[in-house]
PDB file of C-alpha atoms in Angstrom:
ATOM      1  CA  MET A   1       0.000   0.000   0.000  1.00  0.00           C
ATOM      2  CA  LYS A   2       2.826   2.412   0.863  1.00  0.00           C
ATOM      3  CA  LYS A   3       4.485   1.613  -2.466  1.00  0.00           C
ATOM      4  CA  MET A   4       1.256   2.488  -4.346  1.00  0.00           C
ATOM      5  CA  ALA A   5       0.939   5.770  -2.447  1.00  0.00           C
ATOM      6  CA  LEU A   6       4.543   6.655  -3.279  1.00  0.00           C
ATOM      7  CA  ILE A   7       3.985   5.833  -6.955  1.00  0.00           C
ATOM      8  CA  ALA A   8       0.832   8.006  -6.989  1.00  0.00           C
ATOM      9  CA  VAL A   9       2.685  10.949  -5.419  1.00  0.00           C
ATOM     10  CA  MET A  10       5.542  10.573  -7.900  1.00  0.00           C
ATOM     11  CA  TYR A  11       3.068  10.378 -10.795  1.00  0.00           C
ATOM     12  CA  PHE A  12       1.261  13.564  -9.798  1.00  0.00           C
ATOM     13  CA  ALA A  13       4.562  15.354  -9.225  1.00  0.00           C
ATOM     14  CA  LEU A  14       5.511  14.435 -12.794  1.00  0.00           C
ATOM     15  CA  VAL A  15       2.159  15.697 -14.107  1.00  0.00           C
ATOM     16  CA  LEU A  16       2.716  19.014 -12.342  1.00  0.00           C
ATOM     17  CA  MET A  17       6.192  19.362 -13.791  1.00  0.00           C
ATOM     18  CA  LEU A  18       4.791  18.813 -17.284  1.00  0.00           C
ATOM     19  CA  PHE A  19       1.599  20.858 -16.778  1.00  0.00           C
ATOM     20  CA  PRO A  20       2.235  23.462 -14.044  1.00  0.00           C
ATOM     21  CA  SER A  21      -0.867  25.504 -14.909  1.00  0.00           C
ATOM     22  CA  VAL A  22      -3.248  22.632 -14.145  1.00  0.00           C
ATOM     23  CA  THR A  23      -4.645  22.043 -10.691  1.00  0.00           C
ATOM     24  CA  ILE A  24      -5.445  18.431  -9.891  1.00  0.00           C
ATOM     25  CA  ALA A  25      -7.761  16.975  -7.264  1.00  0.00           C
ATOM     26  CA  GLN A  26      -8.992  13.481  -6.642  1.00  0.00           C
ATOM     27  CA  THR A  27     -10.933  11.480  -4.127  1.00  0.00           C
ATOM     28  CA  GLY A  28      -9.156   8.591  -2.504  1.00  0.00           C
ATOM     29  CA  GLY A  29      -9.499   6.100   0.321  1.00  0.00           C
ATOM     30  CA  SER A  30     -12.702   6.407   2.300  1.00  0.00           C
ATOM     31  CA  ALA A  31     -13.832   9.839   1.075  1.00  0.00           C
ATOM     32  CA  ARG A  32     -10.427  11.317   1.929  1.00  0.00           C
ATOM     33  CA  THR A  33      -9.111  13.793  -0.574  1.00  0.00           C
ATOM     34  CA  ALA A  34      -5.630  14.502  -1.834  1.00  0.00           C
ATOM     35  CA  VAL A  35      -4.774  17.626  -3.762  1.00  0.00           C
ATOM     36  CA  TYR A  36      -1.604  17.850  -5.825  1.00  0.00           C
ATOM     37  CA  ASN A  37      -0.848  21.288  -7.199  1.00  0.00           C
ATOM     38  CA  ASN A  38       1.561  24.166  -6.954  1.00  0.00           C
ATOM     39  CA  ASN A  39      -0.962  26.484  -5.270  1.00  0.00           C
ATOM     40  CA  ALA A  40      -2.503  23.976  -2.822  1.00  0.00           C
ATOM     41  CA  GLU A  41      -6.060  24.781  -3.922  1.00  0.00           C
ATOM     42  CA  ALA A  42      -7.844  22.725  -1.293  1.00  0.00           C
ATOM     43  CA  SER A  43     -11.207  23.836  -2.681  1.00  0.00           C
ATOM     44  CA  LEU A  44     -10.908  21.411  -5.625  1.00  0.00           C
ATOM     45  CA  GLY A  45     -10.086  18.565  -3.293  1.00  0.00           C
ATOM     46  CA  LYS A  46     -13.074  19.391  -1.144  1.00  0.00           C
ATOM     47  CA  MET A  47     -15.229  19.614  -4.255  1.00  0.00           C
ATOM     48  CA  ALA A  48     -14.241  16.087  -5.348  1.00  0.00           C
ATOM     49  CA  ALA A  49     -15.059  14.740  -1.886  1.00  0.00           C
ATOM     50  CA  ASP A  50     -18.350  16.678  -1.849  1.00  0.00           C
ATOM     51  CA  ILE A  51     -19.357  15.174  -5.199  1.00  0.00           C
ATOM     52  CA  LEU A  52     -18.850  11.685  -3.764  1.00  0.00           C
ATOM     53  CA  VAL A  53     -20.901  12.552  -0.678  1.00  0.00           C
ATOM     54  CA  LEU A  54     -23.748  13.990  -2.781  1.00  0.00           C
ATOM     55  CA  ILE A  55     -23.758  10.999  -5.139  1.00  0.00           C
ATOM     56  CA  ASN A  56     -23.833   8.560  -2.219  1.00  0.00           C
ATOM     57  CA  GLU A  57     -26.579  10.523  -0.451  1.00  0.00           C
ATOM     58  CA  HIS A  58     -28.679  10.317  -3.620  1.00  0.00           C
ATOM     59  CA  ARG A  59     -28.027   6.586  -3.977  1.00  0.00           C
ATOM     60  CA  THR A  60     -28.869   5.769  -0.354  1.00  0.00           C
ATOM     61  CA  ALA A  61     -32.090   7.819  -0.572  1.00  0.00           C
ATOM     62  CA  LEU A  62     -33.115   5.408  -3.352  1.00  0.00           C
ATOM     63  CA  GLY A  63     -32.132   2.352  -1.312  1.00  0.00           C
ATOM     64  CA  LEU A  64     -28.965   1.770  -3.335  1.00  0.00           C
ATOM     65  CA  SER A  65     -25.582   0.996  -1.818  1.00  0.00           C
ATOM     66  CA  LYS A  66     -22.914   3.682  -1.479  1.00  0.00           C
ATOM     67  CA  LEU A  67     -20.164   3.665  -4.062  1.00  0.00           C
ATOM     68  CA  VAL A  68     -16.698   2.729  -2.807  1.00  0.00           C
ATOM     69  CA  THR A  69     -13.712   4.748  -4.001  1.00  0.00           C
ATOM     70  CA  SER A  70     -11.311   2.882  -6.275  1.00  0.00           C
ATOM     71  CA  ASP A  71      -7.753   4.175  -6.538  1.00  0.00           C
ATOM     72  CA  ALA A  72      -7.492   2.832 -10.099  1.00  0.00           C
ATOM     73  CA  ALA A  73     -10.703   4.599 -11.183  1.00  0.00           C
ATOM     74  CA  THR A  74      -9.661   7.789  -9.400  1.00  0.00           C
ATOM     75  CA  LYS A  75      -6.328   7.799 -11.204  1.00  0.00           C
ATOM     76  CA  GLN A  76      -7.986   7.346 -14.600  1.00  0.00           C
ATOM     77  CA  ALA A  77     -10.666   9.968 -13.858  1.00  0.00           C
ATOM     78  CA  THR A  78      -7.955  12.422 -12.842  1.00  0.00           C
ATOM     79  CA  LEU A  79      -5.859  11.730 -15.927  1.00  0.00           C
ATOM     80  CA  HIS A  80      -8.881  12.280 -18.161  1.00  0.00           C
ATOM     81  CA  SER A  81      -9.732  15.573 -16.446  1.00  0.00           C
ATOM     82  CA  VAL A  82      -6.115  16.716 -16.807  1.00  0.00           C
ATOM     83  CA  ASP A  83      -6.128  15.781 -20.495  1.00  0.00           C
ATOM     84  CA  MET A  84      -9.347  17.729 -21.086  1.00  0.00           C
ATOM     85  CA  ALA A  85      -8.038  20.730 -19.104  1.00  0.00           C
ATOM     86  CA  ASN A  86      -4.840  20.810 -21.163  1.00  0.00           C
ATOM     87  CA  GLY A  87      -6.588  20.272 -24.481  1.00  0.00           C
ATOM     88  CA  ALA A  88      -4.827  16.926 -24.965  1.00  0.00           C
ATOM     89  CA  SER A  89      -8.266  15.328 -25.174  1.00  0.00           C
ATOM     90  CA  ALA A  90     -11.547  16.801 -26.335  1.00  0.00           C
ATOM     91  CA  PHE A  91     -14.257  17.317 -23.756  1.00  0.00           C
ATOM     92  CA  GLY A  92     -16.181  14.067 -23.658  1.00  0.00           C
ATOM     93  CA  HIS A  93     -15.524  10.366 -23.467  1.00  0.00           C
ATOM     94  CA  ASP A  94     -12.641   9.907 -25.923  1.00  0.00           C
ATOM     95  CA  GLY A  95     -10.342   7.160 -24.653  1.00  0.00           C
ATOM     96  CA  PHE A  96     -12.989   5.567 -22.400  1.00  0.00           C
ATOM     97  CA  ASP A  97     -12.013   2.016 -23.419  1.00  0.00           C
ATOM     98  CA  ASP A  98      -8.359   2.770 -22.674  1.00  0.00           C
ATOM     99  CA  ARG A  99      -9.301   4.026 -19.186  1.00  0.00           C
ATOM    100  CA  MET A 100     -11.329   0.880 -18.522  1.00  0.00           C
ATOM    101  CA  ASN A 101      -8.445  -1.322 -19.709  1.00  0.00           C
ATOM    102  CA  ALA A 102      -6.093   0.513 -17.349  1.00  0.00           C
ATOM    103  CA  ILE A 103      -8.502  -0.056 -14.458  1.00  0.00           C
ATOM    104  CA  MET A 104      -8.822  -3.749 -15.356  1.00  0.00           C
ATOM    105  CA  SER A 105      -5.033  -4.108 -15.286  1.00  0.00           C
ATOM    106  CA  THR A 106      -5.135  -3.476 -11.524  1.00  0.00           C
ATOM    107  CA  ALA A 107      -8.715  -4.230 -10.473  1.00  0.00           C
ATOM    108  CA  GLY A 108      -9.384  -7.313 -12.606  1.00  0.00           C
ATOM    109  CA  ARG A 109     -12.298  -8.032 -14.914  1.00  0.00           C
ATOM    110  CA  LEU A 110     -15.140  -5.494 -14.992  1.00  0.00           C
ATOM    111  CA  SER A 111     -18.696  -6.568 -15.732  1.00  0.00           C
ATOM    112  CA  GLU A 112     -20.030  -3.060 -16.311  1.00  0.00           C
ATOM    113  CA  SER A 113     -18.651   0.474 -16.397  1.00  0.00           C
ATOM    114  CA  GLY A 114     -19.728   4.046 -17.062  1.00  0.00           C
ATOM    115  CA  GLU A 115     -18.430   7.588 -16.985  1.00  0.00           C
ATOM    116  CA  ASN A 116     -19.797  11.069 -16.357  1.00  0.00           C
ATOM    117  CA  VAL A 117     -17.988  14.240 -17.359  1.00  0.00           C
ATOM    118  CA  ALA A 118     -18.762  17.907 -16.857  1.00  0.00           C
ATOM    119  CA  SER A 119     -16.966  21.205 -17.243  1.00  0.00           C
ATOM    120  CA  GLY A 120     -17.394  24.768 -16.106  1.00  0.00           C
ATOM    121  CA  GLN A 121     -17.106  26.899 -13.019  1.00  0.00           C
ATOM    122  CA  MET A 122     -19.649  24.995 -10.941  1.00  0.00           C
ATOM    123  CA  SER A 123     -20.016  23.858  -7.354  1.00  0.00           C
ATOM    124  CA  ALA A 124     -20.162  20.166  -6.448  1.00  0.00           C
ATOM    125  CA  LYS A 125     -23.917  20.501  -5.973  1.00  0.00           C
ATOM    126  CA  GLU A 126     -24.360  22.079  -9.416  1.00  0.00           C
ATOM    127  CA  VAL A 127     -22.322  19.321 -11.067  1.00  0.00           C
ATOM    128  CA  VAL A 128     -24.344  16.554  -9.400  1.00  0.00           C
ATOM    129  CA  GLU A 129     -27.657  18.322 -10.113  1.00  0.00           C
ATOM    130  CA  GLY A 130     -26.655  18.664 -13.766  1.00  0.00           C
ATOM    131  CA  TRP A 131     -25.832  14.977 -13.982  1.00  0.00           C
ATOM    132  CA  LEU A 132     -29.096  14.028 -12.254  1.00  0.00           C
ATOM    133  CA  ASN A 133     -31.040  16.134 -14.779  1.00  0.00           C
ATOM    134  CA  SER A 134     -29.491  14.200 -17.672  1.00  0.00           C
ATOM    135  CA  LYS A 135     -30.944  10.750 -18.376  1.00  0.00           C
ATOM    136  CA  GLY A 136     -27.643   9.047 -19.253  1.00  0.00           C
ATOM    137  CA  HIS A 137     -25.687  10.592 -16.396  1.00  0.00           C
ATOM    138  CA  ARG A 138     -28.484   9.779 -13.938  1.00  0.00           C
ATOM    139  CA  GLU A 139     -28.476   6.158 -15.113  1.00  0.00           C
ATOM    140  CA  ASN A 140     -24.778   5.948 -14.257  1.00  0.00           C
ATOM    141  CA  ILE A 141     -25.305   7.509 -10.823  1.00  0.00           C
ATOM    142  CA  GLU A 142     -28.200   5.162 -10.067  1.00  0.00           C
ATOM    143  CA  GLY A 143     -26.657   2.173 -11.851  1.00  0.00           C
ATOM    144  CA  ASN A 144     -25.678  -1.207 -10.493  1.00  0.00           C
ATOM    145  CA  PHE A 145     -22.128  -0.089  -9.759  1.00  0.00           C
ATOM    146  CA  THR A 146     -19.929  -0.776  -6.749  1.00  0.00           C
ATOM    147  CA  TYR A 147     -16.839   1.379  -7.327  1.00  0.00           C
ATOM    148  CA  THR A 148     -16.152   4.936  -8.403  1.00  0.00           C
ATOM    149  CA  GLY A 149     -13.329   7.372  -8.919  1.00  0.00           C
ATOM    150  CA  ILE A 150     -13.608  11.148  -9.224  1.00  0.00           C
ATOM    151  CA  GLY A 151     -10.942  13.407 -10.693  1.00  0.00           C
ATOM    152  CA  LEU A 152     -10.969  17.162 -11.228  1.00  0.00           C
ATOM    153  CA  ALA A 153      -8.586  19.479 -13.026  1.00  0.00           C
ATOM    154  CA  LYS A 154      -8.684  23.243 -13.431  1.00  0.00           C
ATOM    155  CA  ALA A 155      -7.417  24.712 -16.676  1.00  0.00           C
ATOM    156  CA  SER A 156      -5.436  27.938 -16.789  1.00  0.00           C
ATOM    157  CA  ASP A 157      -8.619  29.806 -17.823  1.00  0.00           C
ATOM    158  CA  GLY A 158     -10.357  28.713 -14.591  1.00  0.00           C
ATOM    159  CA  ARG A 159     -12.651  26.117 -16.202  1.00  0.00           C
ATOM    160  CA  ILE A 160     -12.914  22.970 -14.086  1.00  0.00           C
ATOM    161  CA  TYR A 161     -13.121  19.550 -15.732  1.00  0.00           C
ATOM    162  CA  PHE A 162     -14.914  16.809 -13.798  1.00  0.00           C
ATOM    163  CA  THR A 163     -14.746  13.073 -14.483  1.00  0.00           C
ATOM    164  CA  GLN A 164     -16.493  10.341 -12.512  1.00  0.00           C
ATOM    165  CA  ILE A 165     -15.913   6.699 -13.445  1.00  0.00           C
ATOM    166  CA  PHE A 166     -18.215   3.913 -12.276  1.00  0.00           C
ATOM    167  CA  TYR A 167     -17.687   0.141 -12.416  1.00  0.00           C
ATOM    168  CA  ARG A 168     -18.561  -3.213 -10.925  1.00  0.00           C
ATOM    169  CA  GLN A 169     -16.690  -6.483 -11.147  1.00  0.00           C
TER     170      GLN A 169
END
């Protein structure tokens, strides 16, 4: 476990060296949040954790189980948000299969997966409300998933990119 944490810290340090204008936040562990950036913008980290809380509150209100944070999904969600923030990937779901393959390389076979993305200068509540007002996004939130990962990145223009990955084994 310590080796994985060290690898994650080294990875995000490398990302920051390559893309210093991008702020990165992710959820991890049991709703704990880690923020890796040059300006220590804790607000993005809190926002990622708040999104998880809001999603799980919605699920439990419907009698569904809470989603458990997956480090592999969080890493892939964060990478996708960083790529969108830097313009390396278009806003959307390009590369989804590659992200799922990367998750499977550590988590094992997946029986189902999904992904929600959003962008803009929104609060956690606004992001979740937007997803819940969209049929496809809502289906992911209310789907038969066990694990999730949430990653955020802020572009140099202030726009925040949100990615949430869902899966079950």
